[in-house]
Amino acid sequence: MNMNAVLKVKGLTKRVVSPEGELTLLNNVALDIKVAESVAIIGASGAGKSTLLGLLAGLDVPTSGQVWLDGVDLFALDEDGRARLRAEKVGFVFQSFQLLSNLTALENVMLPLELTGRTDAADVALQVLERVGLESRQGHYPKQLSGGEQQRVAIARAFAPRPKILFADEPTGNLDVKTGGTIIDLLFELNAEQGTTLMLVTHDSHLADRCLRQLELEEGCLRGDT
Amino acid sequence: MTALQLGLRQLWRDWRAGELIVLLLALIVAVASVSSVNFFTNRIQLALANQSNDLLGGDLVYSSGNPIAAEKIATAVAAGLQTAETVEFPTMVLAADSSQLVALKAVSHAYPLRGGVHIANALFAPAKTVAETPAVGSVWVGSQVLTQLGLEVGDRLTVGAVELVVAAVLINEPEQSGGMLFGFAPRLLMNINDLPRTQLVQPASRVTHRLLLAGKTDRVAALQRDWQNQLEPGERLTSIKDARPQVTTALQRAEAFLGLAALVSVLLAATAVAMAARRYVSRHLDNCAVMRCLGAEQGFISRLYLWQMLVLGLMGCGAGVLLGYLAQWGLVAFLGPFAGIELPPANGWPVVLGFLTGMITLLGFTLPPIMQLANVPTLRVLNRELGSIGFNTLTAYVVGGLAFVLLTLLQAQNIKLAASVLMGLLLLLFVLALLATVLLLLLKWSVNRAGASWRFGLVNISRRARHSIIQMVGFSIGLMALLLLAVVRTDLLDEWQGRLADNTPNRFLINIQPAQVEPIKAFFSTENIDVPVFHPMVRARLVAINDVAVTADDFESERGKRLASREFNLSWAAVMQQDNQIVAGRWWTDSESAWPMLSVEAGLAKELGLVLGDRLTYSAAGQTVTAEISSLRSVDWGSFNANFFVLAPPQLLVDFPASYITAFYLPESQHAFLNRLLQQFGNITVFDVAGILAQVRSIVERITLAVEYVFLFTLLAGLMVMYAAIHSTLDERVREAAILRTLGASRRQLLTGIVLEYAVLGLLSGIVAATVAGGVGMLVAERIFDLDYVPGFSLWLAGGLIGAVGVGLAGVWGTRFVVNQSPLKTLRQF
């Protein structure tokens, strides 16, 4: 295994049974992602982008194949083991933000820190909120924030525990072009500051162009790696 | 950070976001309802336990309708026991021109052997405990006697044929008895040596003689064993263990009833808890998926929510117990006076019961869905469609059902009672749900024929049919309790009183000696009052049926046992009274006036398993008589005439000692007649039926108030169900309203729809409640009051109106922000 690879994938296949018969969502995907790399997974709808992202983050299990995340064989772990690994090494940004509606902006950012038992959760979270320019909205609930602000809180939440790798699923999908641009800038700034590996699924060609590497999926197969 | 720490934080965050309010409120209602009843009953039980030592005035009491035989006293003394005698009966006392019924107790010098008598030197003066009895020539009387007769300590009053000086105010004394009605008559304590001079005790007078015994435990126990086997019908032995005055027995029944009424609130509150838990879980699915995504383990999430529920439970139970403690003062105010004793502060048991009830309710109804939260697929964060978890409804029902069985057992503390309550509740729920379903189907049918503006509101009811039925059952129970207590009760009492003719007898005279019958009749004539019929009365015990000796154990029912062990009032008559009717056999002819025949009241015959032709043997004053049942009669007890269970032909009982009884109507304006009568015939006792009826009515009203009070919690719990139901569909409603408004619906149209939906739901619940309340009323009327009661239209009108207005308003209040929220804002949230 390449010692610089934070993520290594071998023979990753996912099949599901549907009313129309067996469906192959992902077929024998193999790839290496290096530390601090920024990678865009692109492709048409239904190409298997989100399936790949879910498997890489250990949110789902494959039909066959292996994924090593920071040297750990993901699927040799049970679900709780993968959860522990995510807590230590992984950050997420979602298309629909996925902020907890009953928590304020600050508390949402504190949550991953609290889950790892950090006692300085509030201080760290506040610093990151300041970094994304939302310190004045720290006491607001998600429904009191605009879409762009919610995504900034989500980014703060993802970067607060300083993850090794950050997965983003269509991070600008729900935002207008201008707000989306600001969010992309923020993602790449933090990626550079923290040396985090960035792995994102997107339809947005501007966003994909800013990544060092682009992986193109077509009908579950990896067609291009540029 | 531990699951507990984060759980506490999350609890606070959920609370602040308003996620827990229904859960907590429902829990508080459940716990407060049960606790208010439990605190009250606990205080009664403690009071009884504290008093048990001097409750009897001795270690053992032998009681009989006949004077205590000298041998009995000699045996007890020989066994080294102390003895004291009491004679007790209700009688009238006079002062100047007014009279008052009292429960008179004449006591011997040694009374009481255990405990003390509480007296005061003047009205409202501080009480003191004395170990003595009233001196010869004096009496101690309850404060009510003094206030009713306008007397003070030191004044004289007439007891039978003597005048005695009131020497103190009697606060209470050991071994107060007298039953439900006479238990409320004010008490009079006098010296037993004055009793003969009063001439109140005559042959066949209704008097209870008691011999109090005290001494070393083993000797008392030995004597109890010996005497127990020799007890004749009408004689009793009472030890501290079974010393419970009748009033407190009735009170204990009331306690059980109140406890079970509280349980209905718990059931409803539990339904609200279950519904709120459902919503809580569905709103937390995303949160759990995100937390899983952020690295929380399944066990951690389970622990997190378990801690949250435990802490929430403790908070809800604490608040509920506190509220219950405050609310019990209401019950003490309504029912406390029945206890006739001062209530000590409660111990910790109701607190324990309150917490147990609350935790069982909360955990039983929330844990099954909440524990499933940990199983939420993490992929939900990427694709919501993938992340729904199938609720295991069966597990939830089974666990919830078990929780409720446990709650019922906890409250009833008796498996048989709990089982019958559960069966009854299930039946009630089934009937309510069935009625609700039928009405819903009718509604669905009619909605298709209604205009478009109505359809929006009404369609919601049938579309959410399951929710609607649960809500309707919840409201119906609350409304039913309200209608039963407020409408049906009043109707029944009015119906019953309305049946009494204007000249219905309102006074009874008893203890009339045979020689006094003619002089009293003459007295009536001179006073221009219609002379009533005087009935002879022989106190006799049923000793054998068909020559087989009778004991109380021969009968299964409590009433049968009581009837077999007490003395009967036999009477004789040549002609049957008009309010009696032969239902089997025949009345005797003039030529049969000395024949051994008996006419038995049909209800008594059924209770004792007697049929025509059975031979009954009665014993009175050492003589026996055996006669055959020649007829069974039905008796209209509501006529308030003097009536008898067992009648004989006129000559059969002539050799037995008898006293006479009569019932007559006395206009209130001629009240002074009674005083003149009593001044001339001091030994007779007057019962003021009107007064007793008023007392019964006030007792019924107090009990009703207490029950209504407990049912307030039921109504509150019903509202909780509604609130929970509204909440559980709130997200859906908000989104629907936003879409409708986007499509051009006005606020007014939305509001009309919501008002209609809840008003109709309330109306239907009211109809269901009125139907069931009417049914219960008819059953009670037929079984207990022997009345033909047909609930009036007003019952349905009241039910429908209260339901429609009450539920309609509450519904609009609960969903008010559905119409007030900006549609754009709403749609952006989903």
XYZ file of N, CA and C in Angstrom, chain A residues 50 53-54 59-60 79-80 83-84 86-87 92 94 96 98 100-104 107 110-112 114-118 141 143 145-146 157 169, chain B residues 1 6 9-10 12-14 16-17 19 283-284 286-287 290-300 377-382 384 825 828-829:
210
model
N -22.793 8.867 -5.084
C -23.111 8.876 -3.652
C -22.895 7.513 -3.017
N -19.262 7.336 -2.258
C -18.915 8.187 -1.116
C -19.358 7.499 0.198
N -20.597 6.957 0.184
C -21.113 6.276 1.378
C -20.220 5.114 1.778
N -20.292 4.340 5.647
C -21.691 4.506 6.042
C -22.508 3.303 5.572
N -21.974 2.551 4.655
C -22.664 1.381 4.123
C -21.605 0.295 3.919
N -19.929 -2.068 12.691
C -20.517 -0.741 12.489
C -20.028 0.246 13.559
N -19.975 -0.227 14.816
C -19.510 0.660 15.883
C -18.037 1.014 15.723
N -17.843 3.633 13.238
C -18.299 4.901 13.816
C -17.165 5.555 14.597
N -16.427 4.728 15.381
C -15.293 5.274 16.159
C -14.249 5.871 15.235
N -14.751 7.065 12.250
C -15.266 8.314 11.681
C -15.079 9.457 12.676
N -15.382 9.126 13.946
C -15.267 10.168 14.966
C -13.849 10.718 15.008
N -17.793 15.399 7.522
C -18.792 15.320 6.453
C -19.432 16.673 6.188
N -22.879 17.785 3.846
C -23.929 17.191 3.017
C -24.642 18.244 2.190
N -27.874 18.503 1.971
C -29.002 19.067 2.734
C -28.550 19.490 4.143
N -27.861 18.832 6.957
C -27.982 17.876 8.066
C -27.573 18.459 9.412
N -28.610 19.562 13.174
C -29.644 19.097 14.107
C -30.535 20.295 14.471
N -31.830 20.136 14.171
C -32.722 21.303 14.254
C -32.912 21.804 15.690
N -32.703 20.918 16.656
C -32.922 21.344 18.044
C -31.654 21.923 18.678
N -30.573 22.001 17.912
C -29.319 22.563 18.448
C -29.027 23.899 17.771
N -28.412 24.812 18.515
C -28.006 26.089 17.934
C -26.802 25.854 17.025
N -23.872 24.739 19.086
C -24.024 23.369 19.599
C -23.859 22.334 18.488
N -20.299 21.949 18.142
C -19.730 21.274 19.316
C -19.947 19.757 19.272
N -21.036 19.323 18.617
C -21.464 17.928 18.733
C -20.373 16.879 18.446
N -19.636 16.971 17.266
C -18.620 15.935 17.034
C -17.506 15.976 18.085
N -17.966 16.862 21.227
C -18.544 16.255 22.436
C -18.561 14.741 22.325
N -18.821 14.257 21.119
C -18.880 12.801 20.940
C -17.522 12.146 21.189
N -16.419 12.900 20.939
C -15.101 12.313 21.209
C -14.631 12.644 22.619
N -15.524 13.273 23.408
C -15.206 13.511 24.811
C -14.359 14.746 25.057
N -14.241 15.623 24.075
C -13.434 16.840 24.273
C -14.108 17.748 25.288
N -30.818 28.965 15.740
C -31.159 27.595 15.326
C -31.088 27.505 13.817
N -33.120 26.728 11.554
C -34.211 27.301 10.762
C -34.168 28.834 10.745
N -31.386 30.375 10.058
C -30.236 30.727 9.207
C -30.588 30.516 7.735
N -29.902 31.259 6.865
C -30.106 31.065 5.423
C -29.396 29.774 5.005
N -18.682 22.482 11.425
C -18.837 21.232 12.175
C -17.887 20.161 11.629
N -20.851 15.772 0.024
C -21.800 15.260 -0.954
C -22.585 16.427 -1.535
N -16.651 12.698 26.577
C -17.896 13.026 27.287
C -18.751 11.775 27.440
N -23.658 14.003 27.969
C -24.203 14.474 26.706
C -25.730 14.349 26.715
N -27.136 17.297 28.390
C -27.082 18.459 27.502
C -28.169 18.381 26.441
N -28.292 17.174 25.849
C -29.278 17.013 24.783
C -30.695 17.215 25.324
N -31.577 19.125 27.775
C -31.789 20.553 27.909
C -32.055 21.176 26.537
N -31.276 20.728 25.517
C -31.434 21.301 24.180
C -32.805 20.935 23.599
N -33.227 19.675 23.810
C -34.542 19.248 23.306
C -35.652 20.004 24.007
N -35.502 22.958 25.364
C -35.507 24.338 24.915
C -36.180 24.438 23.554
N -36.011 23.399 22.740
C -36.592 23.442 21.404
C -38.060 22.997 21.426
N -39.321 20.077 22.287
C -39.550 18.710 21.823
C -40.152 17.814 22.896
N -38.731 12.598 14.754
C -37.982 13.848 14.588
C -36.505 13.677 14.901
N -36.179 12.590 15.601
C -34.770 12.397 15.970
C -34.043 11.410 15.068
N -33.112 11.811 11.951
C -32.013 12.509 11.280
C -30.868 12.773 12.246
N -31.251 13.223 13.448
C -30.223 13.517 14.451
C -29.365 12.291 14.721
N -27.073 11.518 11.837
C -25.930 12.442 11.818
C -24.936 12.067 12.913
N -25.470 11.750 14.092
C -24.545 11.401 15.180
C -23.775 10.125 14.863
N -24.476 9.165 14.240
C -23.785 7.938 13.827
C -22.687 8.299 12.833
N -23.026 9.198 11.908
C -22.096 9.629 10.892
C -20.899 10.330 11.524
N -21.187 11.070 12.593
C -20.112 11.796 13.275
C -19.349 10.892 14.236
N -19.721 9.639 14.277
C -18.906 8.701 15.030
C -19.490 8.157 16.304
N -20.815 8.403 16.562
C -21.382 7.859 17.794
C -21.717 6.388 17.615
N -21.340 5.546 18.602
C -21.644 4.121 18.501
C -23.106 3.883 18.859
N -23.617 2.712 18.409
C -25.027 2.388 18.684
C -25.343 2.384 20.176
N -24.457 1.725 20.927
C -24.677 1.623 22.378
C -24.693 3.011 23.014
N -23.824 3.867 22.496
C -23.743 5.229 23.034
C -25.057 5.954 22.810
N -30.242 3.594 9.974
C -29.121 3.411 9.046
C -28.391 4.735 8.837
N -27.077 4.678 8.910
C -26.280 5.894 8.787
C -26.449 6.524 7.406
N -26.741 5.689 6.421
C -26.881 6.177 5.058
C -27.980 7.210 4.897
N -28.873 7.308 5.911
C -29.968 8.276 5.854
C -29.443 9.693 5.586
N -28.200 9.932 6.023
C -27.652 11.277 5.816
C -27.495 11.583 4.336
N -27.275 10.522 3.534
C -27.102 10.741 2.104
C -28.413 10.616 1.352
N -32.510 10.055 2.348
C -33.555 9.881 3.357
C -34.385 8.625 3.130
N -41.320 30.173 4.163
C -40.452 29.721 5.255
C -40.709 28.236 5.523
N -39.337 25.962 2.754
C -37.872 25.882 2.758
C -37.351 24.912 3.793
N -38.171 24.698 4.850
C -37.697 23.792 5.907
C -37.774 22.331 5.493
